[in-house]
PDB file of C-alpha atoms in Angstrom:
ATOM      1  CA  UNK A   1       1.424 -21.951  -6.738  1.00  0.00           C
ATOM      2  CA  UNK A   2       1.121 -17.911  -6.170  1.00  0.00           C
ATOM      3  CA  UNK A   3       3.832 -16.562  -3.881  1.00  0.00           C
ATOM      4  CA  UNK A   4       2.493 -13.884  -1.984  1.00  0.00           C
ATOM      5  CA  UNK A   5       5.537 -11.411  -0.483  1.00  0.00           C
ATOM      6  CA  UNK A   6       4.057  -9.095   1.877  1.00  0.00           C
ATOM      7  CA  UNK A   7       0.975 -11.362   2.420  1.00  0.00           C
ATOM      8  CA  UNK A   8       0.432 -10.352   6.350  1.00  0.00           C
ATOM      9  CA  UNK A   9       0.323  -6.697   5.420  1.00  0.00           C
ATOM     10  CA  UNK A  10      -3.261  -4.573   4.651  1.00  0.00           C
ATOM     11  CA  UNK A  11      -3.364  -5.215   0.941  1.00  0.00           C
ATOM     12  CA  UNK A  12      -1.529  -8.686   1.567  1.00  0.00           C
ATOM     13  CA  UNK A  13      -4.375  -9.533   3.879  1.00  0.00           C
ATOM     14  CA  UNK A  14      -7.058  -9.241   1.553  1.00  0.00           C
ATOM     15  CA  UNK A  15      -5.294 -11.215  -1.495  1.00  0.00           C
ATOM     16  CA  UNK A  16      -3.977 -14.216   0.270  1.00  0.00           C
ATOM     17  CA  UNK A  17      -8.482 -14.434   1.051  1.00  0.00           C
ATOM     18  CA  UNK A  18      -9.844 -13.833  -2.081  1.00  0.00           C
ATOM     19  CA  UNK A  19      -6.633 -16.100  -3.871  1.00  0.00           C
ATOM     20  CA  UNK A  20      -7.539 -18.854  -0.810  1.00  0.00           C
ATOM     21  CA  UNK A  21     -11.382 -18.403  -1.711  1.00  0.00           C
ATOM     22  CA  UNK A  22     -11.429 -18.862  -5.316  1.00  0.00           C
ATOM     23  CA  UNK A  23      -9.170 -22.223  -4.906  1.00  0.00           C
ATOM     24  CA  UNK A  24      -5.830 -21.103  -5.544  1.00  0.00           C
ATOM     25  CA  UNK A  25      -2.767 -22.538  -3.965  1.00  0.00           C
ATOM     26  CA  UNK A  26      -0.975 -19.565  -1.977  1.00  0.00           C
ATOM     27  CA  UNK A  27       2.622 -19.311  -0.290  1.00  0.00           C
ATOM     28  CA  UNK A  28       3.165 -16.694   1.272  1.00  0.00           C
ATOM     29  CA  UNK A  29       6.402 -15.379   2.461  1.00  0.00           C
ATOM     30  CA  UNK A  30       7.024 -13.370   5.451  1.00  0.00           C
ATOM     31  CA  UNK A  31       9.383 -12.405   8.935  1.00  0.00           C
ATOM     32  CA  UNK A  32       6.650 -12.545  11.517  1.00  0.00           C
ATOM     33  CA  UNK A  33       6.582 -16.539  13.280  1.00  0.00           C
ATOM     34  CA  UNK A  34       3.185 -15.519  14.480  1.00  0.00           C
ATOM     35  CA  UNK A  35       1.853 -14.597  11.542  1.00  0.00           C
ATOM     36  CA  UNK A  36       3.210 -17.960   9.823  1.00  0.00           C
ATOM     37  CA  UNK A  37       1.130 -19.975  12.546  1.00  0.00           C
ATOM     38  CA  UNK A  38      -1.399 -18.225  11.820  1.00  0.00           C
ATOM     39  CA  UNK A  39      -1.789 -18.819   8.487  1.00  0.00           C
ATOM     40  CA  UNK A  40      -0.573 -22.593   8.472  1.00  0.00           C
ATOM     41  CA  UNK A  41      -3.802 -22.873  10.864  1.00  0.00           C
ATOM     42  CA  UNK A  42      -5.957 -21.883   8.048  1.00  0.00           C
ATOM     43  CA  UNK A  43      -4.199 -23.855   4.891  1.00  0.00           C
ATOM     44  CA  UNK A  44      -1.943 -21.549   3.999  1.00  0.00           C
ATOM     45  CA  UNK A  45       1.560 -22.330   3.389  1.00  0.00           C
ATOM     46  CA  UNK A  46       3.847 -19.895   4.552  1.00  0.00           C
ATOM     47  CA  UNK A  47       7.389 -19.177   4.656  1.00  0.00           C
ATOM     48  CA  UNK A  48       9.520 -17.455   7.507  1.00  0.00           C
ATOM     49  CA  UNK A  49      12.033 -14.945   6.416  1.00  0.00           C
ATOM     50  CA  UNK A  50      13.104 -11.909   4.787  1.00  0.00           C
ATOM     51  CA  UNK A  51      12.575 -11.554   1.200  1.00  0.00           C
ATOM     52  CA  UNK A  52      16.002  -9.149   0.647  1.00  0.00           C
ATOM     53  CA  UNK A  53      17.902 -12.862   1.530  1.00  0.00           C
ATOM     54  CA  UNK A  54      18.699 -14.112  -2.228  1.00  0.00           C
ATOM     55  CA  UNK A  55      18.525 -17.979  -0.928  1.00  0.00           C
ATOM     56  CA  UNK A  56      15.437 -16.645   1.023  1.00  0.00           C
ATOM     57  CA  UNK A  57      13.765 -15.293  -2.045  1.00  0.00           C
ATOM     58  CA  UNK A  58      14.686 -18.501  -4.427  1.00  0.00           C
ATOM     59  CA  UNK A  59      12.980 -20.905  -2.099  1.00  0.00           C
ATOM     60  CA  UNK A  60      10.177 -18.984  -1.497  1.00  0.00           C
ATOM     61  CA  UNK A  61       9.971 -18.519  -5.079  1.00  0.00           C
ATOM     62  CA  UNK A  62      10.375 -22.305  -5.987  1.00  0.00           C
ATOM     63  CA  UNK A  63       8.135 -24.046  -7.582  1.00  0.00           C
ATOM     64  CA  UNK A  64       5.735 -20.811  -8.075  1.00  0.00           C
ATOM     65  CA  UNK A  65       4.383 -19.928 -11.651  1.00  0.00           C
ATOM     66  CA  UNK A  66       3.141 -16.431 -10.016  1.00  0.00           C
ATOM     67  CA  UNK A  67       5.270 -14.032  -7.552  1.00  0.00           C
ATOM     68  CA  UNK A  68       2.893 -11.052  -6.096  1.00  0.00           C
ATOM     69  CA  UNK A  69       5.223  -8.257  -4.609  1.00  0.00           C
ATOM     70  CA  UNK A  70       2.984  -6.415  -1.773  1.00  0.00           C
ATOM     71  CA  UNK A  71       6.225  -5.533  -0.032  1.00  0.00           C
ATOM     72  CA  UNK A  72       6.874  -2.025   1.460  1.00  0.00           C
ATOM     73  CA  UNK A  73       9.631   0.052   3.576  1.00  0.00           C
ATOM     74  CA  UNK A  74       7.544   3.120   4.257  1.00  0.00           C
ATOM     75  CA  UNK A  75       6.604   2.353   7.692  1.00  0.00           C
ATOM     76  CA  UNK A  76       9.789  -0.004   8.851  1.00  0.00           C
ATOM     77  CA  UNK A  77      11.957   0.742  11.404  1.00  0.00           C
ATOM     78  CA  UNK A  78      15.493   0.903  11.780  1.00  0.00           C
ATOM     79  CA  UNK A  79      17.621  -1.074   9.411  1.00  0.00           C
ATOM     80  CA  UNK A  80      15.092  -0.972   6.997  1.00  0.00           C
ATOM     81  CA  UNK A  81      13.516   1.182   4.431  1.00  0.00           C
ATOM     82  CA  UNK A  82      12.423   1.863   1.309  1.00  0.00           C
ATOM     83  CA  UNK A  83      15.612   1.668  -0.384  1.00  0.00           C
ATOM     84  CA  UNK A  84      16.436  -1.507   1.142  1.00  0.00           C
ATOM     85  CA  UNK A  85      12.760  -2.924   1.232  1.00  0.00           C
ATOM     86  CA  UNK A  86      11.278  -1.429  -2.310  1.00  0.00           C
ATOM     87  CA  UNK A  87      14.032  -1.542  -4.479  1.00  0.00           C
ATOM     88  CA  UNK A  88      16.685  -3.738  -3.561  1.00  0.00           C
ATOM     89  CA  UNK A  89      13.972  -6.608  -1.945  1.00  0.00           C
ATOM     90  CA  UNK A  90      12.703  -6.492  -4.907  1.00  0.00           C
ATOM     91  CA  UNK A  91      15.147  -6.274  -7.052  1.00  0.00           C
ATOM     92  CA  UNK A  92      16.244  -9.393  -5.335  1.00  0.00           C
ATOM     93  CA  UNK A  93      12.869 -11.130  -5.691  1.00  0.00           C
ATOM     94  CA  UNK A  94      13.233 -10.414  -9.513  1.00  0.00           C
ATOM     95  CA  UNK A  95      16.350 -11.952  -9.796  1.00  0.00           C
ATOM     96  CA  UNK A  96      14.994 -15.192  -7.566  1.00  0.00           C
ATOM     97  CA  UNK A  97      11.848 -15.308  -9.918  1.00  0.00           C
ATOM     98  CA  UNK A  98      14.048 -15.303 -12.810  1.00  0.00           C
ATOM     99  CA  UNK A  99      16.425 -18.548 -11.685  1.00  0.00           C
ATOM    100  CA  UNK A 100      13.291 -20.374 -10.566  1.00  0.00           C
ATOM    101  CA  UNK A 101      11.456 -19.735 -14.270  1.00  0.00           C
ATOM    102  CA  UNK A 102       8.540 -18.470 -12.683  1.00  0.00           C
ATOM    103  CA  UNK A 103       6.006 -17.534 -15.022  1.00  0.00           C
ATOM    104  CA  UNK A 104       4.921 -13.720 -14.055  1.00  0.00           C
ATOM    105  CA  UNK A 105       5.892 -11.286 -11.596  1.00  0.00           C
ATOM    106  CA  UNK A 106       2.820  -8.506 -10.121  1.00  0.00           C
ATOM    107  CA  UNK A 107       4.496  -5.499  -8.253  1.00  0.00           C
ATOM    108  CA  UNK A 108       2.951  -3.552  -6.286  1.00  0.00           C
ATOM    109  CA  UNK A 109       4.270  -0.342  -7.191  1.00  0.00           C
ATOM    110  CA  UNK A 110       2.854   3.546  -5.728  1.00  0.00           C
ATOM    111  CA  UNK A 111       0.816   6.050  -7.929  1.00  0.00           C
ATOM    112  CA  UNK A 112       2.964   8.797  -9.350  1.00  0.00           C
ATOM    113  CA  UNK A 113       6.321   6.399  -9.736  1.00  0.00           C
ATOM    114  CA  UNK A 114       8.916   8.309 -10.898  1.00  0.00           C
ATOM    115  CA  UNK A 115      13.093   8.648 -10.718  1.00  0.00           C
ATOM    116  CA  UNK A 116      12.391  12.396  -9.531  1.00  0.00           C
ATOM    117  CA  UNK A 117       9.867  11.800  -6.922  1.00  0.00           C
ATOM    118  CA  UNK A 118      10.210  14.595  -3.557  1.00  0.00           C
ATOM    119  CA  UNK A 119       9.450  10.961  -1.371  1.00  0.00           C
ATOM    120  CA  UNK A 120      12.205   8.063  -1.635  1.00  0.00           C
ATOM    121  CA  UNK A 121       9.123   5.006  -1.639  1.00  0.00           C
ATOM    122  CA  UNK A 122       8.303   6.585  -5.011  1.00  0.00           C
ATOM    123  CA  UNK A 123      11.665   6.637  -6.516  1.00  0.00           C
ATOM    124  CA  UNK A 124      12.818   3.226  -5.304  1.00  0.00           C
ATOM    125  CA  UNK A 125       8.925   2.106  -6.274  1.00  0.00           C
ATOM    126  CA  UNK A 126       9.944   3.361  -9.856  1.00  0.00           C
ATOM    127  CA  UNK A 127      13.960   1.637  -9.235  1.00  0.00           C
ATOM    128  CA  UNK A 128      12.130  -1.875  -9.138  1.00  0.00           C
ATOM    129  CA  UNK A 129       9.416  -0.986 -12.152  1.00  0.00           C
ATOM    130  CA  UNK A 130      12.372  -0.754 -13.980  1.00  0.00           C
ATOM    131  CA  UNK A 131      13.805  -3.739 -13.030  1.00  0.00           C
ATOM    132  CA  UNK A 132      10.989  -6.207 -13.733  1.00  0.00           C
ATOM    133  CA  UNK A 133      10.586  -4.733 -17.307  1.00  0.00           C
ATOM    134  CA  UNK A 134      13.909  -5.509 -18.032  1.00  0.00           C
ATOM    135  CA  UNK A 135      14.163  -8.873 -16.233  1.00  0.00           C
ATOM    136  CA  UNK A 136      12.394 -10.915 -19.656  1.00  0.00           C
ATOM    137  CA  UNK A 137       9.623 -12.258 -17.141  1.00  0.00           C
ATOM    138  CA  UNK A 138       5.970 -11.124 -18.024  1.00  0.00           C
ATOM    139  CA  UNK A 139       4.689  -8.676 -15.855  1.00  0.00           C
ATOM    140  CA  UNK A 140       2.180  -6.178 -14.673  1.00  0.00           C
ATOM    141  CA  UNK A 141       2.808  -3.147 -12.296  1.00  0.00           C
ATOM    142  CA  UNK A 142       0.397  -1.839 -10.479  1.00  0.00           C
ATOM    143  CA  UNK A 143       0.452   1.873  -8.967  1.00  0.00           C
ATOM    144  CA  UNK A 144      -2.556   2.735  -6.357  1.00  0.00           C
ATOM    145  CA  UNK A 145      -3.189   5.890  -5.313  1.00  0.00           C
ATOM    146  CA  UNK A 146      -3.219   5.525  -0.590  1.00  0.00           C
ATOM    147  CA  UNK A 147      -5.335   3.337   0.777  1.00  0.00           C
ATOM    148  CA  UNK A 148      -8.372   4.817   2.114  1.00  0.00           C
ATOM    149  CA  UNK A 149      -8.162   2.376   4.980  1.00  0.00           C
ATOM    150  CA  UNK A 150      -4.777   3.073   6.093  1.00  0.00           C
ATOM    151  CA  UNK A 151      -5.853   7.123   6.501  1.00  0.00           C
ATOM    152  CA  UNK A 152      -9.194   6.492   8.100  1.00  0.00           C
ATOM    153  CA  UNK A 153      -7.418   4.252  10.668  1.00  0.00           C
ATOM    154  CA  UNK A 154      -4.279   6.877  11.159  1.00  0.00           C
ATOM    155  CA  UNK A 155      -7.184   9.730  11.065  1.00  0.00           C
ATOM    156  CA  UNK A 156      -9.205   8.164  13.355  1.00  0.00           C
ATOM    157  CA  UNK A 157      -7.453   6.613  15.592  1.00  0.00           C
ATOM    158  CA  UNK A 158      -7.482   8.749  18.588  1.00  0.00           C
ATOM    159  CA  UNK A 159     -11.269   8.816  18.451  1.00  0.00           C
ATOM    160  CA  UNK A 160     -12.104   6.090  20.612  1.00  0.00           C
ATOM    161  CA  UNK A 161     -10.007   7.071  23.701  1.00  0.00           C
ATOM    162  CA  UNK A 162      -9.825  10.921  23.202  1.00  0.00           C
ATOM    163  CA  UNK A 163     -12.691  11.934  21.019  1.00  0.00           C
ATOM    164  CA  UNK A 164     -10.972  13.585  18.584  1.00  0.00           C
ATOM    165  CA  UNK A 165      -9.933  13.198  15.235  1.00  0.00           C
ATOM    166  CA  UNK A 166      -6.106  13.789  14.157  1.00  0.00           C
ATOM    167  CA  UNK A 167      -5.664  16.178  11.099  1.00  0.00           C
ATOM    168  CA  UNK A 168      -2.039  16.282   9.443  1.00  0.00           C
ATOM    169  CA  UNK A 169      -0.942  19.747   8.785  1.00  0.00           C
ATOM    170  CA  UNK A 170      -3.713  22.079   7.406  1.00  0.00           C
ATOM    171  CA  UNK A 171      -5.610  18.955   5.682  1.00  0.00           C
ATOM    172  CA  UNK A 172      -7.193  21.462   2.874  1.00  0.00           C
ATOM    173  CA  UNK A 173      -5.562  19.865  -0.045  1.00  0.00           C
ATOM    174  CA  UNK A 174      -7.463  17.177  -1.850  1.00  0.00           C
ATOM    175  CA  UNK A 175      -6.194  13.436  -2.449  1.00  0.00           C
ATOM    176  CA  UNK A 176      -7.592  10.509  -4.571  1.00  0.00           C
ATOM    177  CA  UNK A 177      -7.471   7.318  -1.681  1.00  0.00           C
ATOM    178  CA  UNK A 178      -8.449   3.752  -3.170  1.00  0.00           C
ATOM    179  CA  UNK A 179      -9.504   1.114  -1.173  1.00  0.00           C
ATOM    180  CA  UNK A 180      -7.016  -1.520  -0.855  1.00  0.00           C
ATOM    181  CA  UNK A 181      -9.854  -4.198  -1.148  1.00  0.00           C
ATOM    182  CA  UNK A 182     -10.101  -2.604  -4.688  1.00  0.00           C
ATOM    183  CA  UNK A 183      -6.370  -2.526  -5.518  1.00  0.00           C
ATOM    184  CA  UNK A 184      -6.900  -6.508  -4.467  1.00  0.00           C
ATOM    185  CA  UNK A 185      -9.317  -7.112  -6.781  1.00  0.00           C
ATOM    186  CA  UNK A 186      -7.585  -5.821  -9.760  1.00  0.00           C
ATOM    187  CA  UNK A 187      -4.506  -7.842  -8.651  1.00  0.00           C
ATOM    188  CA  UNK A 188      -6.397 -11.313  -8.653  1.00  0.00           C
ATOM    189  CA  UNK A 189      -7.772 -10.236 -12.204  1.00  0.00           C
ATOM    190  CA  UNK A 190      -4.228  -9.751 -13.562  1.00  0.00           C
ATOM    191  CA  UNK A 191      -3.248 -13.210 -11.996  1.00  0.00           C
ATOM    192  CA  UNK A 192      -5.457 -14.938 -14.754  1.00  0.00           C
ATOM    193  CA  UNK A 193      -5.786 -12.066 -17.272  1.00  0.00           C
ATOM    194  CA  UNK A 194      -3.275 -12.375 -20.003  1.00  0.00           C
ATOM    195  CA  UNK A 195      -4.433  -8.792 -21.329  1.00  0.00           C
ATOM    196  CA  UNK A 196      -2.996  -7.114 -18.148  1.00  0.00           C
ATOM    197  CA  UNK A 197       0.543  -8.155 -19.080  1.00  0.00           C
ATOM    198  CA  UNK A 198       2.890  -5.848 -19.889  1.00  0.00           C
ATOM    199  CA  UNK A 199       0.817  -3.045 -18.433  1.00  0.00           C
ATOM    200  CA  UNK A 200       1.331  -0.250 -15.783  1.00  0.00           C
ATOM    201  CA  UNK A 201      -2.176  -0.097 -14.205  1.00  0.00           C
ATOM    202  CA  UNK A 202      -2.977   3.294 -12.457  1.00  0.00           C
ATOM    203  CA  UNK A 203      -5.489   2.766  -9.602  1.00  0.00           C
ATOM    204  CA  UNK A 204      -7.432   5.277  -8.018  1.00  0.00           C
ATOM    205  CA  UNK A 205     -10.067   5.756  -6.539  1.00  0.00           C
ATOM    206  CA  UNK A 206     -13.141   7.508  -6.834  1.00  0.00           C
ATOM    207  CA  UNK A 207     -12.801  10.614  -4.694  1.00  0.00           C
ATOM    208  CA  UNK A 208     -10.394  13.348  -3.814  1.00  0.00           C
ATOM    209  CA  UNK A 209     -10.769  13.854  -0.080  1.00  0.00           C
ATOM    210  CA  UNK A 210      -8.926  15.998   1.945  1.00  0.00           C
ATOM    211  CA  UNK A 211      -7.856  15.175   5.804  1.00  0.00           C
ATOM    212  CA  UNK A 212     -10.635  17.283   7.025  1.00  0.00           C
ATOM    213  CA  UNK A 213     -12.989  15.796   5.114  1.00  0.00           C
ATOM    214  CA  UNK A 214     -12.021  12.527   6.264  1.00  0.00           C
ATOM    215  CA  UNK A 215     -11.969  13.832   9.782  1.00  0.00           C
ATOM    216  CA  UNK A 216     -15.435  15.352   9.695  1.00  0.00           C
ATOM    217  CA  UNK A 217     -17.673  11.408   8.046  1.00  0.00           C
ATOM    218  CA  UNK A 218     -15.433  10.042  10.950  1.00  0.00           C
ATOM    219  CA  UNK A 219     -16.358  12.215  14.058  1.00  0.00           C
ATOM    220  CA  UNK A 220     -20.180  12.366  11.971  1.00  0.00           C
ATOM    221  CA  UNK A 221     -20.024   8.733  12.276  1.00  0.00           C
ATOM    222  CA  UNK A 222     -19.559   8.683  15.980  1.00  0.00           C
ATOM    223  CA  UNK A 223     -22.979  10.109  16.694  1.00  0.00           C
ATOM    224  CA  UNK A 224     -21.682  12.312  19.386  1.00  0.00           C
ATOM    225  CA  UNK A 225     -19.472  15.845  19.879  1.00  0.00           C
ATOM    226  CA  UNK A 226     -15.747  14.684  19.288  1.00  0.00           C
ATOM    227  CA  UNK A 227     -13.775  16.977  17.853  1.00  0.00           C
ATOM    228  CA  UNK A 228     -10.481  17.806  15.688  1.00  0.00           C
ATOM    229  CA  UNK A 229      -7.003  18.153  16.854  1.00  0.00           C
ATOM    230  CA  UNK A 230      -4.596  19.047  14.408  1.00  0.00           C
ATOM    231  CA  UNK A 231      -0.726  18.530  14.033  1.00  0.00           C
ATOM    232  CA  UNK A 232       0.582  21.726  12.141  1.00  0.00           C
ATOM    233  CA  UNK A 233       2.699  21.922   9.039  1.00  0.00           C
ATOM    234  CA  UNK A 234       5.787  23.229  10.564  1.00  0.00           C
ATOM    235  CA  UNK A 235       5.772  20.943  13.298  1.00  0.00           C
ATOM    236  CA  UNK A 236       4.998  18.229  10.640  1.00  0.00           C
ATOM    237  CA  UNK A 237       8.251  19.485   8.667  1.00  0.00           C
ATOM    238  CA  UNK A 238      10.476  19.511  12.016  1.00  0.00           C
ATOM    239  CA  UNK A 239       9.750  16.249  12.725  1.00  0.00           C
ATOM    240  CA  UNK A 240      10.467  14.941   9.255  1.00  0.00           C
ATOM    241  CA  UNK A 241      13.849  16.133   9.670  1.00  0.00           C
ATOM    242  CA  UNK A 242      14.883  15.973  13.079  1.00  0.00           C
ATOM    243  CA  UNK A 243      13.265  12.335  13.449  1.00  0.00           C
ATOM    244  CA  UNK A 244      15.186  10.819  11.214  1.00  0.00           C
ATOM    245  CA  UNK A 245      18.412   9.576  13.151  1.00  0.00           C
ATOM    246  CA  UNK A 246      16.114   8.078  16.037  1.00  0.00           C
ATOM    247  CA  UNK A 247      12.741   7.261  14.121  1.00  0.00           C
ATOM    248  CA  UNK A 248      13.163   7.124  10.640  1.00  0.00           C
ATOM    249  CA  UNK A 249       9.412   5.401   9.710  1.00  0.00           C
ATOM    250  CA  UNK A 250       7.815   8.458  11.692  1.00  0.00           C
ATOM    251  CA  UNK A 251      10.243  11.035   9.612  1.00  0.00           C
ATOM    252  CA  UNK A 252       8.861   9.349   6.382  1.00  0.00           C
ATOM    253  CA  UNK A 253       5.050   9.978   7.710  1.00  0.00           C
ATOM    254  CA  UNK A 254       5.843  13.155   8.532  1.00  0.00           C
ATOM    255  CA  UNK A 255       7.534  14.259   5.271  1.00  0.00           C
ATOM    256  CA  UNK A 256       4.406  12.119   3.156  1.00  0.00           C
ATOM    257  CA  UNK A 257       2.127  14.338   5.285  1.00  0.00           C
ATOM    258  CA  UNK A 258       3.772  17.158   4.584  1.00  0.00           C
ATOM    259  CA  UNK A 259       3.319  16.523   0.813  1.00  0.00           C
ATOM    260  CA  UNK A 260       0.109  15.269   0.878  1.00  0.00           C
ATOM    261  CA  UNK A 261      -0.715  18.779   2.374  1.00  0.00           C
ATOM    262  CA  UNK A 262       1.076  20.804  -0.397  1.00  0.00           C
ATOM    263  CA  UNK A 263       1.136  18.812  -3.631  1.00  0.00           C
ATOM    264  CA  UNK A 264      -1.231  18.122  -6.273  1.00  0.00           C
ATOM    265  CA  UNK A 265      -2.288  14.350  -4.927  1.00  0.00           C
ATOM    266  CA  UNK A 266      -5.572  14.374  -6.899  1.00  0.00           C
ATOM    267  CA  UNK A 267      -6.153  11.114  -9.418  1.00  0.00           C
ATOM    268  CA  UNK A 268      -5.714  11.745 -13.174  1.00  0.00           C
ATOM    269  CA  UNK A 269      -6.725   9.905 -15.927  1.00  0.00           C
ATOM    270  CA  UNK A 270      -8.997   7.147 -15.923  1.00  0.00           C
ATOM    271  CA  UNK A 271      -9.086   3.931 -13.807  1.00  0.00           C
ATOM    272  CA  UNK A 272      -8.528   0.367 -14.216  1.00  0.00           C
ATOM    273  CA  UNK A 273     -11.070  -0.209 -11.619  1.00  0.00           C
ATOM    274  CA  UNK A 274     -14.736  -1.149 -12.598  1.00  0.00           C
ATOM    275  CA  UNK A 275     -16.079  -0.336  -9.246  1.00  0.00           C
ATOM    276  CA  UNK A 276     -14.514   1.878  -6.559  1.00  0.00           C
ATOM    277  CA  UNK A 277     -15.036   1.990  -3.106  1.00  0.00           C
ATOM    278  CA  UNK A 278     -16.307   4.947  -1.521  1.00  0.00           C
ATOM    279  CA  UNK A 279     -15.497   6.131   2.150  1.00  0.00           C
ATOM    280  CA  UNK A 280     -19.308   6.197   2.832  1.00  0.00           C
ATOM    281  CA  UNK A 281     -19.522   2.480   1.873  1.00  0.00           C
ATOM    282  CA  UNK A 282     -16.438   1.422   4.393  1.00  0.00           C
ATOM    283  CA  UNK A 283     -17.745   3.372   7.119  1.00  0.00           C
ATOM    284  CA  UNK A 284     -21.164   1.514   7.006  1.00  0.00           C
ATOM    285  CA  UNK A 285     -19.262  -2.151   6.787  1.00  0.00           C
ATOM    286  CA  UNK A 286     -17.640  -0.606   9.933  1.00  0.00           C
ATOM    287  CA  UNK A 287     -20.635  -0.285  11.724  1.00  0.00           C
ATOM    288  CA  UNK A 288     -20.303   3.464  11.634  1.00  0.00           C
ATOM    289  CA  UNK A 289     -22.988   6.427  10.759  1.00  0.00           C
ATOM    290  CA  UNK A 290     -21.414   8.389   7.710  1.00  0.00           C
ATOM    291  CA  UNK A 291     -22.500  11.537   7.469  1.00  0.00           C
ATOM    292  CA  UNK A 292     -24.721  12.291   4.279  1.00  0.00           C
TER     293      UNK A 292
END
């Protein structure tokens, strides 16, 4: 049995499918009812309920020789975050995995990891890597660079109703995306790969594209005139701050887009991956036009 934590999610999507379709046996643990239902209606056993509960975690955990941790606080709301989702979830997880004997633990962890990171999903990211390698279970981390789908959806998404395309901040700087579709592929390799233990596994993929570049295939893909709007940097930095009392997920997004504007965000080194998804290949499976 593979326990799947943050199986409803974009990347949790795609691996409780290809797990399902290659014949494993997948739990998958998670807060939303509807999404339970939903996946009970297709085979899948799931579990309602939040993974930082310690009893929570150890049944969800029971009886599992794999955990996968696609768990995130970047985008929660109040009383959640990714101190509280990142680290100490999965902190908690560890510890669960660890009663229950489970075999080997795959975290999803965030390209760049480190104690000193300017955003707190990286540092908390880099809190639970350290955790798991000391925890005695056999592991393997793995550290994406963003999904490519997650910024052609947030880039895109005022297309259909206004015609334009939404630019963070100056959207100049250039930044390796990998397609989460990718990142699930090399997960369900390291589930039966005993050579991917006790690795950190940098996945990238296989452009650097800035926001404007992603802007212009999109509104190139639409066949007809739409244009660009553009949220500036300043604003961008005023709302990281000042939205962080009322709307602490939109302060995050506004501080990561403020980075992603003025840090070095391209890939280095070489990737795990095989084969990497370009944008030109997701637009087409989208029914879109990519621009050459």
């Amino acid at each position: 049995m593979i326990l799947i934590a943050g199986g409803t999610g974009t990347l949790g999507t795609l691996l409780v499918r290809a797990l399902t379709t290659s014949g494993e046996a997948v739990r998958v643990l998670t807060r939303d009812a509807g999404c339970a239902a939903t996946l009970r209606d297709v085979g899948v056993e799931a579990i309602v309920g939040d993974v930082r509960n310690p009893a929570t975690a150890a049944e969800a955990s029971g009886g599992c020789t794999t955990i996968i941790s696609a768990i995130h606080g970047f985008t929660a709301g109040r009383g959640t975050s990714p101190a509280t989702m990142d680290r100490d979830a999965n902190i908690t997880l560890i510890r669960a995995a660890v009663g229950n004997r489970v075999e080997q633990l795959i975290l999803v962890s965030v390209y760049g990891a480190a104690a000193t990171h300017p955003m707190s999903l990286h540092r908390m990211k880099y809190a639970a890597e350290l955790a798991v390698i000391g925890s005695g279970l056999r592991w393997t981390i793995i550290r994406p660079t963003p999904f490519l789908e997650t910024w052609i959806d947030l880039i895109g998404a005022r297309l259909p109703d206004r015609g334009k395309a939404l630019v963070f901040g100056r959207g100049d700087n250039p930044v390796n995306f990998v397609s989460a579709r990718d990142v699930a592929n090399v997960i369900e390799q390291a589930v039966h790969d005993d050579t991917l233990r006790g690795r950190i596994l940098d996945i990238t993929g296989p452009d650097n594209l800035t926001f404007n570049q992603i802007a212009g295939r999109l509104t190139a893909a639409t066949g007809t005139t739409a244009k660009t709007s553009r949220i500036p940097l300043a604003t961008l930095r005023t709302m990281s701050l000042l939205a962080r009392p009322v709307a602490p997920a939109f302060a995050r997004q506004a501080q990561a887009a403020v980075i992603m504007n003025t840090t070095d965000m391209t890939a280095h080194g070489d990737s795990t991956l095989a084969h990497r998804t370009t944008i030109g290949q997701l637009l087409r499976e989208r029914n879109c036009r990519p621009a050459a």
